[in-house]
Coordinates of C-alpha atoms in Angstrom, one line a residue:
M18 CA 36.4 46.3 -19.8
R19 CA 35.1 47.6 -16.5
K20 CA 31.6 48.6 -17.8
K21 CA 29.8 45.3 -18.2
M22 CA 27.7 45.5 -21.4
F23 CA 26.1 42.1 -20.6
R24 CA 24.7 43.7 -17.4
L25 CA 23.3 46.7 -19.3
L26 CA 21.6 44.3 -21.8
S27 CA 19.5 42.9 -19.0
I28 CA 17.9 46.2 -18.1
L29 CA 16.3 46.5 -21.5
L30 CA 17.8 49.8 -22.6
T31 CA 15.7 51.8 -25.0
G32 CA 18.7 51.9 -27.4
G33 CA 22.2 50.6 -27.9
I34 CA 21.5 47.0 -29.0
L35 CA 21.1 46.1 -32.6
F36 CA 18.2 43.7 -33.3
T37 CA 18.4 44.0 -37.0
A38 CA 15.9 41.3 -37.7
L39 CA 13.2 42.3 -35.3
S40 CA 11.3 44.6 -37.6
V41 CA 7.8 43.6 -38.6
T42 CA 7.5 42.1 -42.0
A43 CA 4.7 41.1 -44.3
H44 CA 5.5 37.4 -43.8
A45 CA 3.9 35.2 -41.2
A46 CA 5.5 35.6 -37.7
P47 CA 7.9 32.9 -36.5
T48 CA 6.3 30.3 -34.3
A49 CA 7.5 28.1 -31.5
A50 CA 9.2 24.8 -32.4
E51 CA 9.3 22.5 -29.4
I52 CA 10.5 19.0 -30.4
T53 CA 11.3 15.9 -28.5
G54 CA 12.2 12.5 -29.8
E55 CA 14.7 10.0 -31.1
I56 CA 17.6 11.3 -33.1
E57 CA 17.3 9.8 -36.6
R58 CA 20.2 11.5 -38.3
L59 CA 22.9 13.9 -37.1
T60 CA 25.4 15.6 -39.4
L61 CA 28.2 18.1 -38.9
N62 CA 28.9 20.9 -41.4
D63 CA 32.7 21.4 -40.8
A64 CA 34.8 19.0 -38.8
T65 CA 37.6 21.5 -38.6
N66 CA 35.6 24.2 -36.8
V67 CA 35.0 23.4 -33.1
Y68 CA 31.9 25.6 -33.2
S69 CA 30.5 24.3 -36.4
G70 CA 26.8 23.9 -36.9
G71 CA 25.0 20.9 -38.5
V72 CA 21.6 19.3 -39.1
M73 CA 19.6 17.0 -36.8
I74 CA 16.5 15.0 -37.8
V75 CA 14.5 14.3 -34.7
G76 CA 11.0 13.2 -34.3
G77 CA 10.6 13.3 -38.1
S78 CA 11.6 17.0 -38.3
Q79 CA 14.7 18.4 -39.8
V80 CA 16.3 21.0 -37.5
I81 CA 19.2 23.4 -38.2
L82 CA 21.8 23.4 -35.4
P83 CA 23.4 26.8 -35.8
K84 CA 27.1 27.6 -35.7
N85 CA 28.2 28.6 -32.1
L86 CA 25.5 26.5 -30.4
L87 CA 26.6 24.7 -27.3
I88 CA 24.6 21.6 -26.6
D89 CA 23.6 20.4 -23.1
L90 CA 24.1 16.8 -22.0
P91 CA 22.9 15.6 -18.6
A92 CA 26.1 16.7 -16.8
N93 CA 28.2 18.1 -19.7
R94 CA 28.1 20.8 -22.3
L95 CA 29.7 20.3 -25.8
S96 CA 29.7 21.8 -29.2
L97 CA 28.4 19.7 -32.1
Q98 CA 31.9 19.2 -33.3
Q99 CA 33.0 18.0 -29.9
I100 CA 30.1 15.5 -29.8
F101 CA 31.5 14.0 -33.0
D102 CA 35.2 14.3 -32.0
Q103 CA 34.7 12.6 -28.6
A104 CA 32.5 9.8 -30.0
P105 CA 33.6 6.2 -29.4
A106 CA 36.6 5.3 -31.6
A107 CA 34.5 3.1 -34.0
C108 CA 32.1 6.0 -34.6
K109 CA 34.8 8.7 -34.9
A110 CA 36.6 6.6 -37.5
K111 CA 33.5 6.8 -39.7
G112 CA 32.8 10.5 -39.0
E113 CA 29.6 9.6 -37.0
S114 CA 28.4 10.7 -33.6
G115 CA 27.0 7.3 -32.6
L116 CA 23.9 9.1 -31.4
A117 CA 21.7 8.8 -34.5
K118 CA 19.6 5.8 -35.4
A119 CA 21.1 5.8 -38.9
D120 CA 24.7 5.8 -37.8
T121 CA 26.4 2.6 -39.0
C122 CA 28.5 2.4 -35.9
N123 CA 25.4 2.4 -33.7
A124 CA 24.7 -1.3 -32.9
S125 CA 21.8 -0.5 -30.6
A126 CA 19.4 0.3 -33.5
T127 CA 18.0 3.2 -31.6
G128 CA 19.0 6.9 -31.5
A129 CA 19.7 9.1 -28.5
F130 CA 16.9 11.3 -27.2
A131 CA 16.8 15.0 -28.1
T132 CA 14.7 17.8 -26.5
L133 CA 15.0 21.1 -28.3
S134 CA 13.5 24.5 -28.5
G135 CA 13.7 26.7 -31.6
V136 CA 11.6 28.7 -34.1
H137 CA 9.7 27.7 -37.2
S138 CA 11.1 30.6 -39.2
T139 CA 9.4 32.8 -41.8
A140 CA 11.4 30.9 -44.4
G141 CA 9.8 27.6 -43.4
N142 CA 12.7 25.9 -41.7
I143 CA 13.3 25.1 -38.0
I144 CA 16.3 26.7 -36.3
A145 CA 17.3 25.5 -32.8
G146 CA 18.1 27.8 -30.0
D147 CA 18.5 25.3 -27.2
V148 CA 19.2 21.6 -27.3
L149 CA 19.5 18.8 -24.7
I150 CA 20.7 15.4 -25.8
E151 CA 20.4 12.3 -23.5
K152 CA 21.8 9.0 -24.7
G153 CA 18.9 7.3 -22.9
K154 CA 16.3 8.0 -20.4
E155 CA 16.5 4.8 -18.4
V156 CA 16.1 4.7 -14.6
A157 CA 17.1 2.0 -12.1
F158 CA 15.1 2.5 -8.8
G159 CA 15.3 0.1 -5.9
I160 CA 17.5 -1.6 -3.3
V161 CA 21.2 -2.3 -3.8
S162 CA 21.4 -6.1 -3.6
Y163 CA 25.0 -6.7 -4.5
I164 CA 28.3 -4.7 -4.7
N165 CA 31.4 -5.9 -6.6
Y166 CA 34.2 -4.2 -4.7
T167 CA 36.9 -5.5 -7.1
D168 CA 35.2 -4.4 -10.3
G169 CA 33.5 -1.3 -9.0
Y170 CA 29.8 -1.9 -9.9
F171 CA 26.6 -2.9 -8.1
R172 CA 23.3 -4.6 -8.8
V173 CA 19.8 -3.4 -7.9
N174 CA 16.6 -5.4 -7.0
G175 CA 18.3 -8.8 -7.2
I176 CA 18.7 -11.5 -4.5
T177 CA 20.7 -10.1 -1.7
G178 CA 24.4 -11.1 -2.1
D179 CA 23.8 -12.7 -5.5
S180 CA 26.2 -11.5 -8.2
A181 CA 24.0 -12.8 -11.1
T182 CA 20.5 -11.2 -10.4
G183 CA 19.2 -7.7 -10.5
V184 CA 20.1 -4.8 -12.8
M185 CA 23.8 -4.2 -13.2
V186 CA 24.8 -0.5 -12.7
R187 CA 28.1 1.2 -13.5
L188 CA 28.6 4.8 -12.7
N189 CA 29.8 6.7 -15.8
D190 CA 32.8 8.0 -13.9
P191 CA 35.7 8.5 -16.4
T192 CA 37.7 10.6 -14.0
S193 CA 37.5 8.0 -11.3
R194 CA 36.0 10.4 -8.7
H195 CA 33.7 7.9 -7.0
T196 CA 34.8 4.5 -8.2
I197 CA 37.7 2.3 -9.4
Q198 CA 36.3 0.1 -12.1
Q199 CA 37.4 -2.9 -14.2
G200 CA 36.1 -6.3 -15.4
A201 CA 32.8 -7.2 -17.1
G202 CA 31.4 -4.4 -19.3
C203 CA 34.7 -2.6 -19.8
A204 CA 36.1 -2.0 -23.3
G205 CA 39.0 0.4 -22.9
G206 CA 37.2 3.5 -21.9
P207 CA 38.6 5.5 -19.0
N208 CA 37.5 3.8 -15.8
C209 CA 35.2 1.6 -17.8
S210 CA 33.2 4.6 -19.1
A211 CA 31.3 3.4 -22.2
D212 CA 30.8 7.0 -23.4
P213 CA 32.6 9.8 -21.5
R214 CA 30.4 12.4 -23.2
F215 CA 27.6 11.3 -20.9
T216 CA 29.8 11.5 -17.8
L217 CA 28.6 12.3 -14.3
D218 CA 29.7 15.7 -12.9
P219 CA 32.9 15.0 -10.8
D220 CA 32.9 18.4 -9.0
N221 CA 29.2 19.2 -8.4
Y222 CA 28.2 15.9 -7.0
V223 CA 25.3 14.2 -8.8
I224 CA 26.3 10.8 -7.3
A225 CA 25.3 11.7 -3.8
F226 CA 23.2 11.0 -0.8
S227 CA 20.0 13.0 -0.6
T228 CA 21.7 15.9 1.3
G229 CA 24.5 16.1 -1.3
Y230 CA 27.1 14.1 0.5
P231 CA 29.3 12.3 -2.1
V232 CA 29.1 8.6 -2.6
C233 CA 31.9 6.1 -3.1
I234 CA 32.2 2.4 -3.8
P235 CA 35.0 0.9 -1.7
S236 CA 37.7 -0.8 -3.8
S237 CA 39.8 -3.9 -3.2
V238 CA 42.3 -2.6 -5.8
P239 CA 45.4 -1.4 -3.8
R240 CA 46.4 2.2 -4.3
N241 CA 48.2 5.0 -2.4
F242 CA 46.3 7.3 -0.1
P243 CA 48.0 10.5 1.1
G244 CA 46.4 10.5 4.6
L245 CA 44.9 13.3 6.6
P246 CA 46.1 14.9 9.9
A247 CA 44.2 14.9 13.1
I248 CA 42.1 17.9 14.2
P249 CA 42.4 17.8 18.0
A250 CA 40.2 20.9 18.6
S251 CA 37.4 19.2 16.8
G252 CA 38.0 15.6 18.1
I253 CA 38.8 14.4 14.6
A254 CA 41.3 11.6 14.4
A255 CA 44.0 11.3 11.7
I256 CA 43.5 9.1 8.7
A257 CA 46.7 7.1 8.0
G258 CA 48.5 7.4 4.7
G259 CA 50.0 4.6 2.6
S260 CA 48.5 1.8 0.6
T261 CA 44.8 1.3 1.0
Q262 CA 42.2 -1.2 -0.2
S263 CA 39.0 -2.9 1.1
D264 CA 38.6 -6.5 1.9
A265 CA 36.1 -8.7 0.0
S266 CA 33.2 -7.2 2.0
G267 CA 34.1 -3.6 1.4
I268 CA 35.7 -2.9 4.8
G269 CA 39.0 -1.3 5.3
D270 CA 39.3 1.2 2.4
R271 CA 40.5 4.4 4.1
A272 CA 39.5 6.5 1.0
C273 CA 35.9 5.1 1.4
P274 CA 35.6 4.1 5.0
S275 CA 32.7 2.1 6.4
T276 CA 33.1 4.2 9.5
N277 CA 31.2 7.0 7.6
R278 CA 28.1 4.8 7.6
T279 CA 26.2 3.2 10.5
A280 CA 23.3 1.7 8.5
V281 CA 20.6 2.7 11.0
L282 CA 17.4 4.4 9.9
V283 CA 18.5 7.9 11.0
E284 CA 22.3 7.9 10.8
P285 CA 24.4 10.3 13.0
P286 CA 26.8 12.8 11.4
V287 CA 29.4 11.0 9.4
N288 CA 32.6 10.1 11.3
D289 CA 35.0 12.2 9.1
S290 CA 33.5 14.2 6.2
R291 CA 37.0 14.8 4.6
V292 CA 36.3 11.5 2.7
F293 CA 33.3 10.2 0.9
A294 CA 30.8 7.7 2.3
P295 CA 30.3 4.2 0.9
L296 CA 27.4 2.8 -0.9
M297 CA 26.0 -0.2 1.1
V298 CA 23.9 -3.3 0.3
G299 CA 20.4 -2.5 1.3
D300 CA 20.6 1.2 0.3
S301 CA 17.6 2.6 -1.7
I302 CA 18.9 4.3 -4.9
N303 CA 17.6 6.1 -7.9
A304 CA 20.1 5.9 -10.9
E305 CA 19.6 7.7 -14.2
G306 CA 21.4 7.0 -17.5
N307 CA 21.3 4.7 -20.5
Y308 CA 21.8 1.0 -21.1
E309 CA 25.0 -0.2 -22.7
T310 CA 26.0 -3.6 -24.0
I311 CA 29.8 -4.1 -24.0
N312 CA 31.2 -7.5 -25.0
G313 CA 27.9 -9.1 -24.1
T314 CA 27.5 -7.5 -20.7
R315 CA 24.5 -5.2 -20.4
F316 CA 24.4 -2.6 -17.7
L317 CA 23.0 0.8 -16.9
S318 CA 25.6 3.5 -17.4
A319 CA 24.5 6.1 -14.8
H320 CA 25.3 9.8 -15.0
T321 CA 23.2 10.7 -11.9
M322 CA 22.4 8.7 -8.8
R323 CA 20.8 9.5 -5.5
V324 CA 21.1 7.4 -2.4
N325 CA 17.9 8.0 -0.4
K326 CA 19.6 8.6 2.9
A327 CA 20.1 12.1 4.5
L328 CA 23.7 12.0 5.7
S329 CA 24.8 14.9 7.8
T330 CA 28.1 16.4 8.8
K331 CA 29.6 17.8 12.0
N332 CA 29.5 21.5 12.5
V333 CA 33.1 21.7 13.7
A334 CA 36.4 23.1 12.4
G335 CA 38.1 21.1 9.6
Q336 CA 35.0 19.1 8.7
P337 CA 33.6 20.0 5.2
D338 CA 29.9 20.1 4.5
Y339 CA 28.0 19.5 1.2
L340 CA 24.8 20.5 -0.6
F341 CA 22.7 19.6 -3.5
L342 CA 20.3 21.7 -5.6
E343 CA 17.1 19.8 -6.4
E344 CA 15.1 22.4 -8.3
V345 CA 16.2 25.8 -9.7
F346 CA 14.9 28.3 -12.2
V347 CA 15.4 32.0 -12.9
E348 CA 13.0 33.6 -15.3
A349 CA 14.3 34.9 -18.6
P350 CA 13.0 37.5 -21.1
G351 CA 10.4 38.5 -22.2
F352 CA 8.4 38.5 -18.9
Q353 CA 5.0 38.6 -20.7
N354 CA 3.3 37.5 -17.5
Q355 CA 4.4 40.8 -15.9
R356 CA 6.7 39.4 -13.3
A357 CA 10.3 38.1 -12.8
R358 CA 10.6 35.0 -10.6
M359 CA 13.2 32.7 -9.2
L360 CA 13.0 29.4 -7.3
I361 CA 15.8 27.5 -5.5
I362 CA 15.1 24.3 -3.6
G363 CA 18.0 22.3 -2.2
F364 CA 19.4 20.1 0.6
A365 CA 22.5 20.5 2.8
T366 CA 24.4 18.3 5.3
L367 CA 24.3 21.0 8.0
A368 CA 21.1 22.1 9.7
P369 CA 19.8 24.8 9.9
T370 CA 20.8 25.4 6.3
D371 CA 23.0 28.4 5.4
V372 CA 23.8 28.8 1.7
D373 CA 24.6 31.9 -0.5
F374 CA 24.2 32.1 -4.3
W375 CA 25.7 34.0 -7.1
T376 CA 24.9 34.3 -10.8
I377 CA 27.9 33.6 -13.1
H378 CA 28.5 35.6 -16.2
R379 CA 31.4 35.4 -18.6
D380 CA 33.6 38.2 -19.8
P381 CA 33.4 38.5 -23.6
T382 CA 37.1 39.4 -24.0
T383 CA 38.5 36.6 -21.9
N384 CA 35.6 34.2 -21.0
A385 CA 36.6 34.9 -17.4
V386 CA 34.0 34.3 -14.6
H387 CA 32.2 37.3 -13.0
E388 CA 30.0 36.4 -10.0
F389 CA 27.2 38.6 -8.8
P390 CA 25.0 38.2 -5.6
L391 CA 21.8 36.4 -6.3
A392 CA 20.3 34.9 -3.1
T393 CA 20.9 34.0 0.5
V394 CA 19.2 31.6 2.9
Q395 CA 20.5 33.5 5.9
G396 CA 19.4 36.9 4.6
C397 CA 15.9 35.6 3.8
D398 CA 15.6 34.3 7.4
I399 CA 16.7 37.6 8.8
A400 CA 14.4 39.6 6.5
A401 CA 11.3 37.5 6.7
G402 CA 11.6 35.4 9.9
V403 CA 13.5 32.4 11.1
G404 CA 12.8 29.4 9.0
S405 CA 11.4 31.4 6.1
C406 CA 13.9 29.9 3.7
S407 CA 15.9 27.4 6.0
S408 CA 14.4 24.4 7.7
Q409 CA 11.7 23.8 5.2
G410 CA 10.9 20.3 6.2
L411 CA 8.6 19.3 9.1
I412 CA 10.5 16.5 10.9
G413 CA 13.7 14.5 10.9
A414 CA 16.1 15.9 8.3
G415 CA 13.6 18.7 7.5
G416 CA 16.1 21.2 8.8
N417 CA 18.4 20.2 6.0
I418 CA 16.0 21.5 3.3
F419 CA 16.0 25.1 2.1
R420 CA 13.9 27.0 -0.3
I421 CA 14.3 30.6 -1.7
R422 CA 11.7 32.3 -3.9
Y423 CA 11.6 35.6 -5.7
D424 CA 8.4 37.1 -7.3
V425 CA 8.8 40.6 -8.5
D426 CA 5.5 41.8 -9.8
F427 CA 5.7 44.7 -12.3
L428 CA 2.1 45.8 -11.8
L429 CA 2.5 45.9 -8.0
A430 CA 5.6 48.0 -8.5
A431 CA 3.8 50.4 -10.7
A432 CA 1.0 50.7 -8.1
G433 CA 3.5 51.9 -5.5
D434 CA 2.0 49.9 -2.6
P435 CA 4.5 50.3 0.3
K436 CA 3.8 46.8 1.4
F437 CA 5.4 45.6 -1.8
P438 CA 8.6 47.7 -2.2
G439 CA 10.1 47.2 -5.6
G440 CA 7.1 44.9 -6.5
A441 CA 7.6 42.2 -3.9
K442 CA 6.8 41.4 -0.3
D443 CA 9.7 40.6 2.1
I444 CA 9.9 36.8 1.6
L445 CA 9.8 37.2 -2.2
N446 CA 12.0 40.4 -2.4
P447 CA 15.5 40.0 -3.9
C448 CA 17.0 43.3 -2.5
W449 CA 15.3 43.0 0.9
Q450 CA 16.9 39.5 1.4
L451 CA 20.4 40.4 0.1
L452 CA 20.5 43.6 2.2
N453 CA 19.8 41.5 5.3
S454 CA 22.8 39.2 4.6
P455 CA 25.8 40.1 6.7
R456 CA 28.1 38.4 4.2
F457 CA 26.7 40.1 1.1
T458 CA 26.5 43.6 2.6
A459 CA 30.1 43.3 3.9
S460 CA 31.5 42.2 0.6
N461 CA 29.3 44.3 -1.7
P462 CA 28.8 47.8 -0.1
G463 CA 26.1 49.8 -1.8
L464 CA 24.2 46.7 -3.0
C465 CA 20.8 47.7 -4.3
P466 CA 21.6 51.5 -4.3
G467 CA 19.2 53.5 -2.2
G468 CA 17.9 50.4 -0.4
S469 CA 18.1 49.4 3.2
P470 CA 17.2 46.4 5.3
T471 CA 13.9 48.0 6.1
G472 CA 12.9 48.2 2.4
T473 CA 13.2 52.0 2.0
G474 CA 14.4 52.8 -1.5
I475 CA 14.2 49.3 -2.8
T476 CA 13.1 49.6 -6.5
L477 CA 11.8 47.5 -9.3
A478 CA 15.0 48.2 -11.3
N479 CA 17.2 46.9 -8.4
N480 CA 15.1 43.8 -7.8
F481 CA 14.9 43.1 -11.5
G482 CA 18.7 43.6 -11.9
I483 CA 19.5 41.0 -9.3
M484 CA 18.1 38.2 -11.6
L485 CA 19.2 39.6 -15.0
P486 CA 20.7 39.1 -17.5
A487 CA 19.6 35.4 -17.7
P488 CA 22.5 33.4 -16.2
R489 CA 24.0 30.3 -17.9
E490 CA 24.9 28.9 -14.5
I491 CA 24.7 29.8 -10.8
Q492 CA 27.2 29.1 -7.9
A493 CA 26.1 28.1 -4.4
R494 CA 28.4 28.0 -1.4
T495 CA 27.6 27.0 2.2
G496 CA 28.0 29.4 5.1
H497 CA 30.2 26.9 6.8
R498 CA 32.7 27.0 3.9
L499 CA 32.5 30.8 3.5
D500 CA 33.2 31.4 7.2
S501 CA 36.0 28.8 7.6
P502 CA 39.6 29.8 7.2
A503 CA 41.0 29.5 3.7
N504 CA 42.3 26.0 2.9
S505 CA 41.0 24.6 6.2
L506 CA 38.4 22.3 4.6
V507 CA 39.9 19.5 2.5
T508 CA 38.1 16.6 0.8
L509 CA 39.8 13.6 -0.8
D510 CA 38.1 11.3 -3.3
I511 CA 38.3 7.5 -3.9
N512 CA 41.9 7.9 -5.2
G513 CA 43.0 10.4 -2.6
A514 CA 42.8 13.3 -5.0
T515 CA 41.6 16.7 -3.8
A516 CA 37.9 17.1 -4.4
T517 CA 35.3 19.9 -3.9
N518 CA 33.1 20.6 -0.8
G519 CA 30.7 23.2 0.4
Q520 CA 29.7 24.4 -3.1
Y521 CA 27.5 23.4 -6.0
L522 CA 27.5 24.9 -9.5
F523 CA 24.2 24.5 -11.3
P524 CA 24.2 24.8 -15.1
F525 CA 21.2 26.4 -16.9
G526 CA 19.4 25.7 -20.1
I527 CA 15.8 25.9 -21.4
N528 CA 15.5 22.1 -21.6
L529 CA 18.3 21.2 -19.2
G530 CA 16.5 23.3 -16.5
G531 CA 17.1 26.6 -14.8
T532 CA 16.2 28.9 -17.7
E533 CA 12.5 29.6 -17.4
T534 CA 10.5 31.6 -20.0
A535 CA 6.9 32.8 -19.7
D536 CA 4.2 30.2 -19.8
F537 CA 1.4 31.6 -22.0
L538 CA -1.1 29.5 -20.1
E539 CA -0.7 32.2 -17.5
V540 CA -0.8 35.0 -20.1
D541 CA -3.1 34.4 -23.1
I542 CA -4.1 31.0 -24.5
N543 CA -4.5 32.7 -27.9
L544 CA -0.7 33.1 -27.9
L545 CA 0.5 29.5 -27.2
T546 CA 2.5 29.4 -30.4
T547 CA 4.7 32.3 -29.2
P548 CA 8.3 31.2 -29.4
R549 CA 10.8 31.5 -26.6
I550 CA 12.8 34.7 -27.1
F551 CA 16.3 33.5 -28.0
E552 CA 17.4 37.2 -28.4
G553 CA 17.0 37.6 -24.6
L554 CA 19.7 34.9 -23.8
P555 CA 23.2 36.5 -23.8
W556 CA 25.0 33.3 -24.8
N557 CA 22.9 33.1 -28.0
L558 CA 23.8 36.7 -28.9
D559 CA 27.4 36.0 -28.2
R560 CA 28.8 32.5 -27.6
R561 CA 31.8 34.0 -25.7
L562 CA 29.4 34.7 -22.8
S563 CA 28.9 31.0 -22.2
P564 CA 31.1 28.4 -20.4
S565 CA 33.3 26.8 -23.0
G566 CA 32.6 29.8 -25.2
C567 CA 36.3 30.4 -26.0
L568 CA 38.4 27.3 -26.8
G569 CA 41.8 26.7 -28.2
A570 CA 45.1 28.7 -28.2
A571 CA 43.5 31.7 -29.9
G572 CA 41.1 32.3 -27.0
C573 CA 38.1 34.7 -27.5
E574 CA 37.5 36.3 -30.8
G575 CA 37.4 40.1 -30.9
T576 CA 33.8 40.3 -32.0
P577 CA 30.5 38.8 -30.8
Q578 CA 29.8 35.3 -32.0
P579 CA 26.0 34.8 -32.3
L580 CA 24.2 31.7 -33.3
D581 CA 24.3 31.5 -37.1
P582 CA 21.7 31.2 -38.5
F583 CA 20.0 32.9 -35.6
P584 CA 16.6 31.6 -34.4
F585 CA 15.0 35.1 -34.8
T586 CA 11.6 35.4 -33.2
G587 CA 10.7 38.9 -34.3
L588 CA 10.1 39.8 -30.6
D589 CA 12.1 42.4 -28.8
P590 CA 12.8 41.1 -25.3
R591 CA 13.0 44.6 -24.0
T592 CA 9.4 45.5 -24.7
Q593 CA 7.2 42.3 -24.6
A594 CA 5.8 43.0 -21.2
D595 CA 5.0 46.6 -22.3
F596 CA 3.3 45.4 -25.4
L597 CA 0.9 43.1 -23.7
V598 CA -0.3 45.7 -21.3
A599 CA -0.5 48.7 -23.6
G600 CA -2.1 51.7 -21.8
L601 CA -1.8 50.0 -18.4
P602 CA 0.9 50.6 -15.7
G603 CA 3.5 47.9 -15.6
G604 CA 6.2 46.5 -17.9
T605 CA 9.9 46.1 -17.4
P606 CA 12.0 48.9 -15.9
K607 CA 13.6 51.3 -18.4
G608 CA 16.8 53.3 -18.4
V609 CA 20.4 52.5 -17.5
Y610 CA 20.9 50.2 -14.6
N611 CA 23.5 51.6 -12.1
D612 CA 24.6 49.4 -9.3
P613 CA 28.4 49.4 -9.0
N614 CA 28.3 45.8 -7.7
F615 CA 26.9 44.7 -11.0
T616 CA 28.0 47.3 -13.6
T617 CA 31.6 47.5 -12.6
S618 CA 34.1 44.7 -12.0
A619 CA 37.8 44.4 -11.2
L620 CA 38.1 41.7 -13.8

């Protein structure tokens, strides 16, 4: 299917999409349902259907969870049936999720925390369109006072070196990417994970130093390490293979070497970035997760942790680099505030920063990934001036901070001011920045048709089309990785297994973050009950367009799989910006979008 219908959806065609429930009726219009609170009850309609819907009672409200809804967790995405199927054994045996206060298998007497967006329909019920579930919202912030290198956990804010004081923290690391765990607080879960549903992300490091460099806890448990060769041209020594383990003080583990840390205020580049860097007593950390009590041992099970130290890497051949995305959003329909915006703020281990970004969209016939150019630090700096997007800090590791912004203004575009081609000035202009990227122009000839690095021919439709349709995730890659020979950058984790480097995939959701809808405080405070337009999110119209949207041996269905029942708003995402400025210039671009880089694909 070479013509990508999901791309055409984004340009708000005047026809060709069926919104059968969008006609105006005599009933009251649907209103926004934004609910947060403890999950009191959670039920599943059909345990045999992986995409089954169900019902949640949260914050005293009963909410319908539609069939085909994929639910966000802090670093995971599951269907409701998977949430039940992957529950702890005692809960699964009773047909419970273990996340509701009423579940008999839930010994904590408290439910998990849900944040959801939906509509209060004309029939009087609440139907969810986006759900985030957190098992807890606890945070441990402070100084690492003790590390147990045998059992793979640490304590925060206790007496230095004391194994009995402070808050006990275990990383929820079921795949053993960062840690090797055993001992107190373990009850048979993989790598002592109390609940693998609320895992950390093993590939897009959320257990990291502030620049994105991955963290490890040295282990005294012996295991085999494959070793790594020397890189003579870069002055990098070999790492010997064979059995490896740390001593009682955390020294000597070649998979998590103390030589990658110097414990000074401003640490030099790590010795060898092909392996992780160890957590150390005295480090300042911020860990997020939920408290668990296993066999009498209480600890914070952390899915996210930042070590407040800006580790950097060497800009030489064979040395991987890393990055972390701190804040990201791309605006989604219906653009009632007459603009389309994007923001990306992140950190990287190499300065000045050089990172490129793609939106990811899924093929509805195979669920395969399609990547489309979104943003570029290098292109922004070339278009708008050195440091416009890179080197956003003032001193120290400020060169490791980057920020990219888009602000495409429909009214400015309609006015035709040459200072704002396509509705945006240079530092906020998607096409202008992409056209100044040597990498993107080399790999995507004809990007922004009719455009040029000087802005001539850059249009509202081209700028708008860069950000749409609303992505479910974006992919970032560093220039160091993109410019290095294939397979020349290798990273090994705590077990010596191959791990990722030079990239970061950021998942999007309304409540998870990333998917931003119009804030009516900027539009009209008489319209604050306007619901988010779920008809404008491709994965709600067709679950096959989402990650994990096609599971099992059968693969993708042959027809669209919308949320059922659908959280209809009665608002056409193609025309909301037009409706609010009737009789005035502005509104979203119309017609068929035609950029071969976006509307045609080899997949």
